[in-house]
mmCIF file of C-alpha atoms and ligand atoms in Angstrom:
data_model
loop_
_atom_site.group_PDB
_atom_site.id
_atom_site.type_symbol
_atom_site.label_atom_id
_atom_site.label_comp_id
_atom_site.label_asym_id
_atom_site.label_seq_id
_atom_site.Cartn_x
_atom_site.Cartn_y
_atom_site.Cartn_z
ATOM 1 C CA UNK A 795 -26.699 86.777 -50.948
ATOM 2 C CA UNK A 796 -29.363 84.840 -52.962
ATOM 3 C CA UNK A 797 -30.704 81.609 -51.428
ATOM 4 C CA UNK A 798 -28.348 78.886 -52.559
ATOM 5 C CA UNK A 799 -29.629 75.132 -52.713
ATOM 6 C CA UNK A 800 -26.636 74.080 -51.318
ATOM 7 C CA UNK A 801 -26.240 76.005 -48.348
ATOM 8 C CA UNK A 802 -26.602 74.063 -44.905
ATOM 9 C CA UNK A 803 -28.571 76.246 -42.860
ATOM 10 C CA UNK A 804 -26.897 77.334 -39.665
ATOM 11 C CA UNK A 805 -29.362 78.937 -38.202
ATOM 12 C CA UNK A 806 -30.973 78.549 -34.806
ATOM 13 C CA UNK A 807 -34.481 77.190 -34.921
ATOM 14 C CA UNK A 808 -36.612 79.452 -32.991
ATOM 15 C CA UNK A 809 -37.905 77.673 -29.704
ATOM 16 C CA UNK A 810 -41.435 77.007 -29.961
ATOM 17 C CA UNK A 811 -41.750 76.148 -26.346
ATOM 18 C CA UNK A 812 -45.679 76.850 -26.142
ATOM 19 C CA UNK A 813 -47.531 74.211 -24.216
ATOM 20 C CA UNK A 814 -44.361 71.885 -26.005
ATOM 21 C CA UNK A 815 -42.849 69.855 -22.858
ATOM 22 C CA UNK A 816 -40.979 68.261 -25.650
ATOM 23 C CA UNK A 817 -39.129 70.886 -26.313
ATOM 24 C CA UNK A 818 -35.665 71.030 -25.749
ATOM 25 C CA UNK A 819 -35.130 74.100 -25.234
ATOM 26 C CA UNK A 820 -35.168 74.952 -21.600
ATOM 27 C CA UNK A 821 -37.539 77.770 -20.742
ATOM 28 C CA UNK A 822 -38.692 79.020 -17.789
ATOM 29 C CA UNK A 823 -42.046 80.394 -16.814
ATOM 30 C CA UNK A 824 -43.954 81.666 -13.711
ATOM 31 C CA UNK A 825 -46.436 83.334 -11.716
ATOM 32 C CA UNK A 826 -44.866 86.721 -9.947
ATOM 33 C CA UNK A 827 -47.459 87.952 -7.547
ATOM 34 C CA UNK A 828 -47.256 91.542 -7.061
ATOM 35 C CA UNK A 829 -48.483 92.057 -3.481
ATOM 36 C CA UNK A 830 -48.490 95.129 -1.073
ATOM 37 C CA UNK A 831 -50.051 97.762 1.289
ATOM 38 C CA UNK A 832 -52.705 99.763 -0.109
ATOM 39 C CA UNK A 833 -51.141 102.674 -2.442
ATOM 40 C CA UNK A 834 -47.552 101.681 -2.959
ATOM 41 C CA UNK A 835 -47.446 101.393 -6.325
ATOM 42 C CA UNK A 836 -48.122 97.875 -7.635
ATOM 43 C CA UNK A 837 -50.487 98.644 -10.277
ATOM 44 C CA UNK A 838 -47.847 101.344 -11.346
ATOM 45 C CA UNK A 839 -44.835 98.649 -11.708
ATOM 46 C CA UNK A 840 -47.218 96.325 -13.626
ATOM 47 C CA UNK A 841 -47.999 98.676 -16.224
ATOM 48 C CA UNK A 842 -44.268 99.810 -16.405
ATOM 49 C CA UNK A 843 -43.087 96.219 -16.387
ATOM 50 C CA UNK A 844 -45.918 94.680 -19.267
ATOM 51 C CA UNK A 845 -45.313 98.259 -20.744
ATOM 52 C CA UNK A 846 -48.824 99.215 -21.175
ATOM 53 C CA UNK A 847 -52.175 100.812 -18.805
ATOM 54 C CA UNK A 848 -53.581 97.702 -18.423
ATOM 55 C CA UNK A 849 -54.202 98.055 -14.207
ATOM 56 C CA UNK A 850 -55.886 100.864 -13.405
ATOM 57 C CA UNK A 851 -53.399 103.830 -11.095
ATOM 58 C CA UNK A 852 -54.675 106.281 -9.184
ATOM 59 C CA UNK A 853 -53.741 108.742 -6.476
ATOM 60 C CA UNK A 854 -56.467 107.084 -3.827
ATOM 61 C CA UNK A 855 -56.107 103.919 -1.595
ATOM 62 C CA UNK A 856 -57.531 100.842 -2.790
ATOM 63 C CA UNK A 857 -58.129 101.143 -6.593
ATOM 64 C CA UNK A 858 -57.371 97.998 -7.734
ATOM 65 C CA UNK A 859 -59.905 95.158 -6.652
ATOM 66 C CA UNK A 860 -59.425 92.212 -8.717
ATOM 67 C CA UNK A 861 -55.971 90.551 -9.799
ATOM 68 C CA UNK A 862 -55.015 91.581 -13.006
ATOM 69 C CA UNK A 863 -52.496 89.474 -15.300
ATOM 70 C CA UNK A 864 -49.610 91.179 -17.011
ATOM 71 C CA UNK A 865 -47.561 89.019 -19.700
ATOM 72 C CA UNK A 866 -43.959 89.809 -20.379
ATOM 73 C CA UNK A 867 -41.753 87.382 -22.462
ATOM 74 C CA UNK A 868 -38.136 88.124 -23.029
ATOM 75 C CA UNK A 869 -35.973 85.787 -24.649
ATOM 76 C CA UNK A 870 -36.533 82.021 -22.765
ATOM 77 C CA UNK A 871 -37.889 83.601 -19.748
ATOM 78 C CA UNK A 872 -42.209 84.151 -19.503
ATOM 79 C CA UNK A 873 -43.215 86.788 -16.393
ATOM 80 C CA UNK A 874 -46.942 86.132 -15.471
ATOM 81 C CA UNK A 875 -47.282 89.071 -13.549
ATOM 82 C CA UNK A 876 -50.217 89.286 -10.605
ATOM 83 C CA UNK A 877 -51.352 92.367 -9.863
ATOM 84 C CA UNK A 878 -53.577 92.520 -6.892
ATOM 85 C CA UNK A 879 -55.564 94.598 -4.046
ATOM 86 C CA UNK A 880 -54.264 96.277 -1.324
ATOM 87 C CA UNK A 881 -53.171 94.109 2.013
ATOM 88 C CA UNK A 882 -55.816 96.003 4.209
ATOM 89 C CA UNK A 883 -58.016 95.268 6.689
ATOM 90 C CA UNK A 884 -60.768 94.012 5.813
ATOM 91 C CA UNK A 885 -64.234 95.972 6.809
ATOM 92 C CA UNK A 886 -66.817 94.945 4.548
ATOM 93 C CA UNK A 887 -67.287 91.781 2.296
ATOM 94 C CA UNK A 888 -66.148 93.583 -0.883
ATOM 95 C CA UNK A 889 -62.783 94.552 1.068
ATOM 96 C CA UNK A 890 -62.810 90.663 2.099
ATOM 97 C CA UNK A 891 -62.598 89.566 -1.452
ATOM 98 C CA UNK A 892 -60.288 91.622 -1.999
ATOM 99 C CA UNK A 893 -57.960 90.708 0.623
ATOM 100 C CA UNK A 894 -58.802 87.129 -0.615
ATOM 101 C CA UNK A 895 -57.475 87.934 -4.014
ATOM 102 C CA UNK A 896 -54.067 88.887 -3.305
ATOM 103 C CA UNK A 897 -54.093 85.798 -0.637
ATOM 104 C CA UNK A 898 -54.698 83.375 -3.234
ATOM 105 C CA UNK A 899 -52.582 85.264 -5.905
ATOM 106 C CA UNK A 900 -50.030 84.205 -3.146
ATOM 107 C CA UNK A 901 -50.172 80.675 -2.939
ATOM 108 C CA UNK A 902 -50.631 80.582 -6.566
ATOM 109 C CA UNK A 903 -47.055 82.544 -7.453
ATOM 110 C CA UNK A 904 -43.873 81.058 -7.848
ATOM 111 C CA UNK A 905 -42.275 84.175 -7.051
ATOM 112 C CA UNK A 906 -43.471 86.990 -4.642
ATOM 113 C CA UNK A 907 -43.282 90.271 -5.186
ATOM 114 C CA UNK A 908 -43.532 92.965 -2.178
ATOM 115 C CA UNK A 909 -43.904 96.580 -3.195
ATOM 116 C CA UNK A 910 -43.777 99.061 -0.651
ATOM 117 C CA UNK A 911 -44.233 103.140 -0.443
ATOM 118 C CA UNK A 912 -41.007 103.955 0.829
ATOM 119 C CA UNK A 913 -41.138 108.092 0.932
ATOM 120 C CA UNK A 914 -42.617 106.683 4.466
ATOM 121 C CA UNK A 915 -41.309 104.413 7.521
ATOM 122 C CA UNK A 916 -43.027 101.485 8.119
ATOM 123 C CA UNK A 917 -45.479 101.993 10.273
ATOM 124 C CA UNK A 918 -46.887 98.909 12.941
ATOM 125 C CA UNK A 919 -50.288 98.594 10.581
ATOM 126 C CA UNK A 920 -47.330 97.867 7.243
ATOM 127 C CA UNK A 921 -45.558 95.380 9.642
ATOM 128 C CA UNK A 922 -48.789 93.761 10.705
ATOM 129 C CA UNK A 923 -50.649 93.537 7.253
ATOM 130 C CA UNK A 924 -47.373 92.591 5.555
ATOM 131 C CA UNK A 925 -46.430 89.764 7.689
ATOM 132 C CA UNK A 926 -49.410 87.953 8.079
ATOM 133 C CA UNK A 927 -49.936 87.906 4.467
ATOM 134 C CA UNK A 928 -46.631 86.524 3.814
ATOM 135 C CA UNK A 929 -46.215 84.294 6.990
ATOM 136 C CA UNK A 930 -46.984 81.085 4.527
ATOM 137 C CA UNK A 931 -45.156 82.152 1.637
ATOM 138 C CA UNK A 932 -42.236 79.893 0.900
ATOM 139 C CA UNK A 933 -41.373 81.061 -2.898
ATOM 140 C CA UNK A 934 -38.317 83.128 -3.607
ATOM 141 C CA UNK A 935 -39.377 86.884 -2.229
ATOM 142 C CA UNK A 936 -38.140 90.136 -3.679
ATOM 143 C CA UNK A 937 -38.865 93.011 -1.877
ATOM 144 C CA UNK A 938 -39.359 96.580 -4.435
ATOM 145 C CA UNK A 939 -38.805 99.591 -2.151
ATOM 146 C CA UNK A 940 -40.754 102.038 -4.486
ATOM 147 C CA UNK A 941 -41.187 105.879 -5.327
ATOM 148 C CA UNK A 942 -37.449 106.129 -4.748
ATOM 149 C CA UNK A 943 -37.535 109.483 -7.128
ATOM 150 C CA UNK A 944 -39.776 111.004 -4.026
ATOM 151 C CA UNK A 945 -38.395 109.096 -0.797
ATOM 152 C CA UNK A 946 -35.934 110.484 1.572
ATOM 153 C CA UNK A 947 -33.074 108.056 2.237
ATOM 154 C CA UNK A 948 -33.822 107.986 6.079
ATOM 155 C CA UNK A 949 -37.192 106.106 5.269
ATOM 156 C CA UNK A 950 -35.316 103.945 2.655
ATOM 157 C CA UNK A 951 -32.943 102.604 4.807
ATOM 158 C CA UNK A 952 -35.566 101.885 7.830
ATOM 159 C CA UNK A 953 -37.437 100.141 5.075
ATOM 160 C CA UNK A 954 -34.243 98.463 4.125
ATOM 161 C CA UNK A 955 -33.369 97.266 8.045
ATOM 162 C CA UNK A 956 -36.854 96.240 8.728
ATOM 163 C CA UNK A 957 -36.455 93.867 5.453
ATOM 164 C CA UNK A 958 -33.241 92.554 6.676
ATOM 165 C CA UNK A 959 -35.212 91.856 10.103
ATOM 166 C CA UNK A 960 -38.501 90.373 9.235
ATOM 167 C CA UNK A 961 -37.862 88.937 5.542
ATOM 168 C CA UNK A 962 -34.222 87.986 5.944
ATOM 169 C CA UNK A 963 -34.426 85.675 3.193
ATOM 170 C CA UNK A 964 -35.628 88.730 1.035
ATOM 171 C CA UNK A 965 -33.948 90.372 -2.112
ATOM 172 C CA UNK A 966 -34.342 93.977 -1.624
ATOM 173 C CA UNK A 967 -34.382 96.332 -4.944
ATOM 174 C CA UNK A 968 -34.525 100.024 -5.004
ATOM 175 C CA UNK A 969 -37.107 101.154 -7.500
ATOM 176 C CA UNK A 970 -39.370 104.280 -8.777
ATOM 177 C CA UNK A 971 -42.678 102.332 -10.851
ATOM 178 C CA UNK A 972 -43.105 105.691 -11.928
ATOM 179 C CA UNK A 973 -40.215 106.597 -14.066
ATOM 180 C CA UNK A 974 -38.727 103.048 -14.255
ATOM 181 C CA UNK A 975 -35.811 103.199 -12.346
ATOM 182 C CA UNK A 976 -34.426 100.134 -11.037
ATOM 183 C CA UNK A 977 -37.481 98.545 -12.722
ATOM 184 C CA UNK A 978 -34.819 96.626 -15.234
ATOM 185 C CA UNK A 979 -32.625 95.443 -12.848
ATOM 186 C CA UNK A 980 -35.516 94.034 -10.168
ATOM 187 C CA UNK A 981 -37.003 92.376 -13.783
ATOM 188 C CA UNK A 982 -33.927 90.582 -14.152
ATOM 189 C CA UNK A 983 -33.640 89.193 -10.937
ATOM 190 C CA UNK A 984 -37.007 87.726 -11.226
ATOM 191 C CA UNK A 985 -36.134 85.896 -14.106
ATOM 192 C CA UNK A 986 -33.267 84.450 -12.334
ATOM 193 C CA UNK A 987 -36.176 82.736 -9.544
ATOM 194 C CA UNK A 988 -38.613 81.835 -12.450
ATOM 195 C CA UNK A 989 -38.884 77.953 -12.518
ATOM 196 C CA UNK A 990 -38.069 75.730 -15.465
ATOM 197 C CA UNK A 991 -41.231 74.651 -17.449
ATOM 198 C CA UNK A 992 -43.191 75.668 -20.773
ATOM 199 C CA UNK A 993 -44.541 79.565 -21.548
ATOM 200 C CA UNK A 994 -48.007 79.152 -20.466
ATOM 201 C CA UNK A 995 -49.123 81.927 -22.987
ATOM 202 C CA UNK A 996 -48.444 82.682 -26.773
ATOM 203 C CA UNK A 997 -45.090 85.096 -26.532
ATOM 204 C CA UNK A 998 -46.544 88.315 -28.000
ATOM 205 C CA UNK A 999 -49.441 88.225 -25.649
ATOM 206 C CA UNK A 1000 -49.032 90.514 -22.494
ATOM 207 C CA UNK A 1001 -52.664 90.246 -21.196
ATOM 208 C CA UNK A 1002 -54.761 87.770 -20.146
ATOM 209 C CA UNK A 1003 -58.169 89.027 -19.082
ATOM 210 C CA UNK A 1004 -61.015 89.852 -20.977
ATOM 211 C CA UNK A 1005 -61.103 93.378 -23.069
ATOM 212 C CA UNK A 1006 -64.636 94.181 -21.556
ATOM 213 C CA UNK A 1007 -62.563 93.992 -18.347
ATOM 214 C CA UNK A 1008 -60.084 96.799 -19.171
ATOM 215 C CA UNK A 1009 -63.037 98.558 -20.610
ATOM 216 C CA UNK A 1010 -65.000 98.897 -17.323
ATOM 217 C CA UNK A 1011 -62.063 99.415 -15.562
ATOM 218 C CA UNK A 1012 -60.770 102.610 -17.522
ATOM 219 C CA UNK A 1013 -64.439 104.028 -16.707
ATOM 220 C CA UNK A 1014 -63.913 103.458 -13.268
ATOM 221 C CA UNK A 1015 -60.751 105.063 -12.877
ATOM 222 C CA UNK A 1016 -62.333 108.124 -14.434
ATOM 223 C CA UNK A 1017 -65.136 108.048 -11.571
ATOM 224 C CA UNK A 1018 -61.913 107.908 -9.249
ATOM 225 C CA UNK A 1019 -60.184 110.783 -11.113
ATOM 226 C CA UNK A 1020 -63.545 112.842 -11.061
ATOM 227 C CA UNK A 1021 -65.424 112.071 -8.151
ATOM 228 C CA UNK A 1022 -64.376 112.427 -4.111
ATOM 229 C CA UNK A 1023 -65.486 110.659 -1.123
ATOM 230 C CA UNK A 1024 -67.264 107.943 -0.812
ATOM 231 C CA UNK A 1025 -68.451 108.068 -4.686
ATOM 232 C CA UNK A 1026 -65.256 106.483 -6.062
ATOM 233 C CA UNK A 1027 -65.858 103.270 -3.495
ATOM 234 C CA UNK A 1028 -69.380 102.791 -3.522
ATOM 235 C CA UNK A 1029 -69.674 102.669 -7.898
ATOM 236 C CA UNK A 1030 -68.958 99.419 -9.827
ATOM 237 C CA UNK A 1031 -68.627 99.219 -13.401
ATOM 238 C CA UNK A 1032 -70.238 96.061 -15.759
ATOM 239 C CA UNK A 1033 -70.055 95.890 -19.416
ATOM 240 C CA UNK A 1034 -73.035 95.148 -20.930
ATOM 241 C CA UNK A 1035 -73.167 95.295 -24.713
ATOM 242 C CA UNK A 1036 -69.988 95.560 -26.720
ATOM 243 C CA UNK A 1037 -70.776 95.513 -30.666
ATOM 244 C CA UNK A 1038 -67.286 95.620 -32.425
ATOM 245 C CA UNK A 1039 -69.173 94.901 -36.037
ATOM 246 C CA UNK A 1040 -70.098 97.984 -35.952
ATOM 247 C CA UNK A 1041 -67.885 101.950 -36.493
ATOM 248 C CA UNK A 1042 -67.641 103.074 -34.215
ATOM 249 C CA UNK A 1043 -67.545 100.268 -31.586
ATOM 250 C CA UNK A 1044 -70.945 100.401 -29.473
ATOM 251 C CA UNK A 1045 -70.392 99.308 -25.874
ATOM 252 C CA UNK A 1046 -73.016 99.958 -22.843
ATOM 253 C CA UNK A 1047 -71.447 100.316 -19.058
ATOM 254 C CA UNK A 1048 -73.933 99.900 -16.556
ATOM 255 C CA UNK A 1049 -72.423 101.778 -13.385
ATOM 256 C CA UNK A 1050 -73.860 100.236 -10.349
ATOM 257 C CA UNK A 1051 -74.350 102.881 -7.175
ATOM 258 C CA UNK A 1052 -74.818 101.921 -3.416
ATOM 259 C CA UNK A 1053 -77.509 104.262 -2.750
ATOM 260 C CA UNK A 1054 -80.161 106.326 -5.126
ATOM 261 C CA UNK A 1055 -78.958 109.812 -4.303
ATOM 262 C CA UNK A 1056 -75.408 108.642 -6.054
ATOM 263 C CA UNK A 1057 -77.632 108.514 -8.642
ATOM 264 C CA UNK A 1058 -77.660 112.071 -8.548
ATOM 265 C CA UNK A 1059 -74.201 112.967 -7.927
ATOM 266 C CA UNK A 1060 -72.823 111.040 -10.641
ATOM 267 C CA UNK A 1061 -75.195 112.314 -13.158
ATOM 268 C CA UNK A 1062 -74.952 115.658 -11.849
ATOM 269 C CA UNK A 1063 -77.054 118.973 -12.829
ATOM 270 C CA UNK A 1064 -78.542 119.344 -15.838
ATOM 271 C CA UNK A 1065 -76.147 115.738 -16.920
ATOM 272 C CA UNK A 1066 -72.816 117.611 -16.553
ATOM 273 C CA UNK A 1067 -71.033 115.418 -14.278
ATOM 274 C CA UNK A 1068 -71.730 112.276 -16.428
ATOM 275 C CA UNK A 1069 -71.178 114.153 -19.314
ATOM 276 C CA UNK A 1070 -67.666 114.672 -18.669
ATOM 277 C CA UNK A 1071 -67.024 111.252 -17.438
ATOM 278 C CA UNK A 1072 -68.387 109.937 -20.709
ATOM 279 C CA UNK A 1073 -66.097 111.900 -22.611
ATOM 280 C CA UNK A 1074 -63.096 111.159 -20.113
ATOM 281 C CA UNK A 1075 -63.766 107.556 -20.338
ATOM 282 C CA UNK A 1076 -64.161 107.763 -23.979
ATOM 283 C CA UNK A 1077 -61.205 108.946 -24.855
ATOM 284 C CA UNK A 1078 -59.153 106.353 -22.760
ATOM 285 C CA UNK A 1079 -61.504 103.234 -24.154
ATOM 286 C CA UNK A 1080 -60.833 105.051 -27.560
ATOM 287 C CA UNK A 1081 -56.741 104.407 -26.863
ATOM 288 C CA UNK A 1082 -56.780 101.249 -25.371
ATOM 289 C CA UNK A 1083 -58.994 99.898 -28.466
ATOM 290 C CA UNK A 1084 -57.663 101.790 -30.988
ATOM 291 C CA UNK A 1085 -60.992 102.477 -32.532
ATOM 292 C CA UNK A 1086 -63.519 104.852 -32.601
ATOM 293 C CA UNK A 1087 -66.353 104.332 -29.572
ATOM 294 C CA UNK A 1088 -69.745 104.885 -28.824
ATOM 295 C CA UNK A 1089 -69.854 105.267 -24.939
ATOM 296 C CA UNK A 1090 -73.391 104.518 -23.231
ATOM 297 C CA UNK A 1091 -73.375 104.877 -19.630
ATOM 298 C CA UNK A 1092 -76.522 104.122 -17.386
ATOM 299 C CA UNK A 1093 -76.581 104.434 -13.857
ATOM 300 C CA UNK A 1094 -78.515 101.998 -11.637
ATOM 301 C CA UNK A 1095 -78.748 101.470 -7.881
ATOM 302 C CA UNK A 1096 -77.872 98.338 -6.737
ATOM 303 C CA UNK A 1097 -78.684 98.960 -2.711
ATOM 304 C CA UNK A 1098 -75.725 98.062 -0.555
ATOM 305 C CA UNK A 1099 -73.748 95.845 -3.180
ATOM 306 C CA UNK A 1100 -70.386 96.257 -1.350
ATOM 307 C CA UNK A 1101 -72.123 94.127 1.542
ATOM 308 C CA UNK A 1102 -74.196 91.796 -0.199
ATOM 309 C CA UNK A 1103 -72.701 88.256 -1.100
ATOM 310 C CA UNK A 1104 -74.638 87.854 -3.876
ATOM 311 C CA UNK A 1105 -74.424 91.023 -6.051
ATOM 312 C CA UNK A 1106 -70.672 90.619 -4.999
ATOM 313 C CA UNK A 1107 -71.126 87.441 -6.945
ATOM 314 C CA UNK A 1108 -72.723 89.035 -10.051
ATOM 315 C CA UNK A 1109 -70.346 91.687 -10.376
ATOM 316 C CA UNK A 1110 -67.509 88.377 -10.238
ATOM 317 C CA UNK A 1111 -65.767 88.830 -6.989
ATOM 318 C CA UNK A 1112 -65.294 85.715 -4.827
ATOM 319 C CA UNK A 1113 -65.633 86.493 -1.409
ATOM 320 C CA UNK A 1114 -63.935 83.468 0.983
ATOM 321 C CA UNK A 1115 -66.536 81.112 2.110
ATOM 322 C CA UNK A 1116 -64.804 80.805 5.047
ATOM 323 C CA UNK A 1117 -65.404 84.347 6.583
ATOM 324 C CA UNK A 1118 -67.932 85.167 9.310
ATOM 325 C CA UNK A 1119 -70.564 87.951 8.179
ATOM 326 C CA UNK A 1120 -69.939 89.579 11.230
ATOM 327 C CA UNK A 1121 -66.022 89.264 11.514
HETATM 328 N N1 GTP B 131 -43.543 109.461 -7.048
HETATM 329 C C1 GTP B 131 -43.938 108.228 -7.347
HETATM 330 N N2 GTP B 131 -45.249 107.926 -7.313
HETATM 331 C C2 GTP B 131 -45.610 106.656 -7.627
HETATM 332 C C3 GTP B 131 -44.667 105.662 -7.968
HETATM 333 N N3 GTP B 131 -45.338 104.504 -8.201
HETATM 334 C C4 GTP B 131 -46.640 104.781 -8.012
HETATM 335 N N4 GTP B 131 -46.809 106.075 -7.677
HETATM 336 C C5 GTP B 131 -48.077 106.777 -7.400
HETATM 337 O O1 GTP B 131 -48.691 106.170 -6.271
HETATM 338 C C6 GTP B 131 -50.123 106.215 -6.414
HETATM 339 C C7 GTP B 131 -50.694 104.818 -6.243
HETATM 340 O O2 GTP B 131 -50.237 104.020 -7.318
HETATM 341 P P1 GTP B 131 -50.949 102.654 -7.696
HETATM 342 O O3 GTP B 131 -50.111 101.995 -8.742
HETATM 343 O O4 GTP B 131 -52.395 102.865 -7.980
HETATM 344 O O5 GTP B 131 -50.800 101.862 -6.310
HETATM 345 P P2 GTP B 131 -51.386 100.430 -5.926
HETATM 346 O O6 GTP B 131 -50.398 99.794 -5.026
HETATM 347 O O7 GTP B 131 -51.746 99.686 -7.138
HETATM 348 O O8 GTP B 131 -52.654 100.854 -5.094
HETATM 349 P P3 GTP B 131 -54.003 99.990 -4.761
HETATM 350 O O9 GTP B 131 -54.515 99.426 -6.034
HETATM 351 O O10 GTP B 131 -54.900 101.022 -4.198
HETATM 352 O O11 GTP B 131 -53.609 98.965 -3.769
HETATM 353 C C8 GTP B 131 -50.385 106.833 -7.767
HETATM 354 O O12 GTP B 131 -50.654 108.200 -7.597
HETATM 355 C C9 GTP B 131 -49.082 106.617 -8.521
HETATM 356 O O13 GTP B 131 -48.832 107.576 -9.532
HETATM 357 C C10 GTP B 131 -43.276 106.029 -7.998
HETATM 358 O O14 GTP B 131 -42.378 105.251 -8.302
HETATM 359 N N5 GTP B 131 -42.989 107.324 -7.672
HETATM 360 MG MG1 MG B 132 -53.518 98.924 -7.754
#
C-alpha cells in the first residue's frame, strides 16, 4: 500500500531506552557475573550466549585471566555478561588478581552466575572455593550444571543435592556451553532476575573491551593450543602497534616470557615454533577483524612478571592492595 497522508500511524515507536530514564518504556538491564572453578566452562557459555569467540576456551585450567564483557540485548531485556577467572587458590600475585577479578565481578553483578563441570562430583576443594566466594553474595543466583552432553547422571544429581544443600536459594539449570543445550532456557531465566533500569550499552553492541584486547588474547590462546607446561602460564601477550589505515592491518604483539630460555622454546629451531604460531594466530586475528593482517610477533623477557606487582601493573592486572606478599 502506498503511504497515504491520511493514515494515523499505528505503529509502535521503537523504545529508545539508551541512557533515557525518561523513557517509558520499562527495560531492564544488568550485570550477570559468570563465576566458577577453574575449567568448567564459563568462557564457553559466554561465547555461546553473546554468540561469538570473544573469551578465549581452551582445554587447560586457568585460561581466562581478566573479566571479559559479553553484550546480549533481546527485546527490553540487556545481559551484561562477566566472564571471569577461575575460583582457585591463589599461589602467586598474578593468580591473586585473578581471584580478585571474579571477586569484584561479584559484588558488581546483579545476578550471579555459577558454572560448574558436572561430568565430576564435587569434590571438598569445589565446595571450599565455591562457598567462600559466594558467602557475600546476596543477588539472585543461578546455578549452570555444565557439559551435560559428557556427564554421567550420578555426578549430575550429586551436583544437583549439594546445590539444594549449600545454595538453597539457588536456581539450578542443566546445560552443555558446548552445543547449547539448555543454554536458552537458563538465558531466559536470567532475564526474569535482571533489574528494571536503562540498557547501559547501544543494543547492537555485544562487546565492550578494547579490540587490541581480543587481539592479544587470540595469540595467547594459540601459545595455549601449541605450547605445554609451564610455557602457556608463564607468556603474556601486549599489543603494541595496530595500524588499521593501512591493507593489510599492521599490528605488533610483544609476547612477554618469565625467563630467557622461553625465549628459545617459543621461537623454536631454526624459527619454526613461532612460525606456526604466527600463522595460527593470524588466521584467527584475520576472522575476528575481518581483514587482512600483518602479524609481528617479538619475544621479550620480562624476568618473573607473574610475581612482580609492578609489571603486573603494566600488563593491566590489579592485584588487591590488601594481600600480604607472602600470603
Ligand atoms: N563436553 C563439553 N565440554 C565443554 C563444555 N563447555 C566447555 N567445555 C570444554 O571445557 C574446557 C574448558 O572450557 P573453558 O570455557 O575454557 O572453561 P573456563 O571455565 O572458562 O576455564 P578458565 O578460564 O580456565 O577458568 C574446554 O575444553 C571446553 O571446550 C560442554 O558443555 N561440554
Ligand atoms: Mg575462561
Amino acid at each position: 500500500m502506498p503511504p497515504n497522508a491520511y493514515a494515523i500511524d499505528l505503529t509502535i515507536p521503537e523504545p529508545d531506552a539508551v541512557g533515557d530514564p525518561t523513557s517509558d518504556v520499562t527495560t531492564r538491564a544488568g550485570y550477570v557475573a559468570l563465576v566458577g572453578r577453574p575449567n568448567a566452562g564459563k568462557s564457553t557459555l559466554l561465547n555461546q550466549l553473546v554468540g561469538e569467540h570473544l573469551s578465549i576456551v581452551t582445554p587447560k585450567a586457568q585460561t581466562t585471566w581478566q573479566r571479559v564483557t559479553g553484550l546480549v540485548t533481546i527485546e527490553r531485556d540487556q545481559l551484561i555478561f562477566l566472564d571471569t577467572p577461575g575460583l582457585l587458590e591463589a599461589r602467586d600475585l598474578l593468580q591473586r588478581a585473578m581471584l580478585g577479578a571474579a571477586l569484584r565481578a561479584l559484588e558488581e553483578a546483579d545476578v550471579v552466575l555459577l558454572v560448574i563441570d558436572a561430568t565430576r562430583p564435587p569434590s571438598s576443594a569445589d565446595a571450599e572455593r565455591i562457598l567462600s566466594a559466594l558467602e557475600t553474595v546476596r543477588v539472585p543466583l543461578h546455578v549452570a550444571l555444565n557439559k551435560i552432553d559428557e556427564a554421567p547422571e550420578t555426578a549430575l544429581e550429586q551436583w544437583e543435592t549439594w546445590v539444594r544443600e549449600q545454595l538453597s536459594a539457588a536456581r539450578i539449570h542443566r546445560i552443555s556451553a558446548l552445543d547449547g543445550g539448555g543454554v536458552e532456557g537458563l538465558q531466559n531465566a536470567l532475564r526474569e532476575d535482571l533489574p528494571p533500569g536503562p540498557f547501559l550499552y547501544p543494543e547492537d553492541d555485544i562487546a565492550s573491551d578494547p579490540v587490541r584486547f581480543f587481539v592479544a588474547e587470540l595469540v595467547r590462546e594459540t601459545i595455549f593450543e601449541q605450547f605445554h607446561q609451564e610455557i602457556p602460564y608463564s607468556v603474556f601477550c601486549q599489543v603494541e602497534a595496530f595500524r588499521e589505515a593501512q591493507d593489510p592491518v599492521y599490528i605488533q604483539v610483544v609476547v612477554y616470557v618469565e625467563r630467557k630460555s622461553q625465549k628459545g622454546m617459543l621461537i623454536g629451531k631454526k624459527g619454526a615454533a613461532i612460525r606456526a604460531l604466527g600463522e595460527a594466530s593470524r588466521a584467527k586475528i584475520e576472522h575476528f577483524l575481518g581483514r587482512s593482517v600483518y602479524l609481528d610477533l617479538w619475544v621479550k623477557p620480562l624476568r618473573a612478571w607473574r610475581k612482580n606487582r609492578a609489571y603486573l601493573g603494566q600488563l593491566g592486572f590489579r592485584v588487591p592492595e590488601d594481600d600480604s606478599e607472602n600470603h
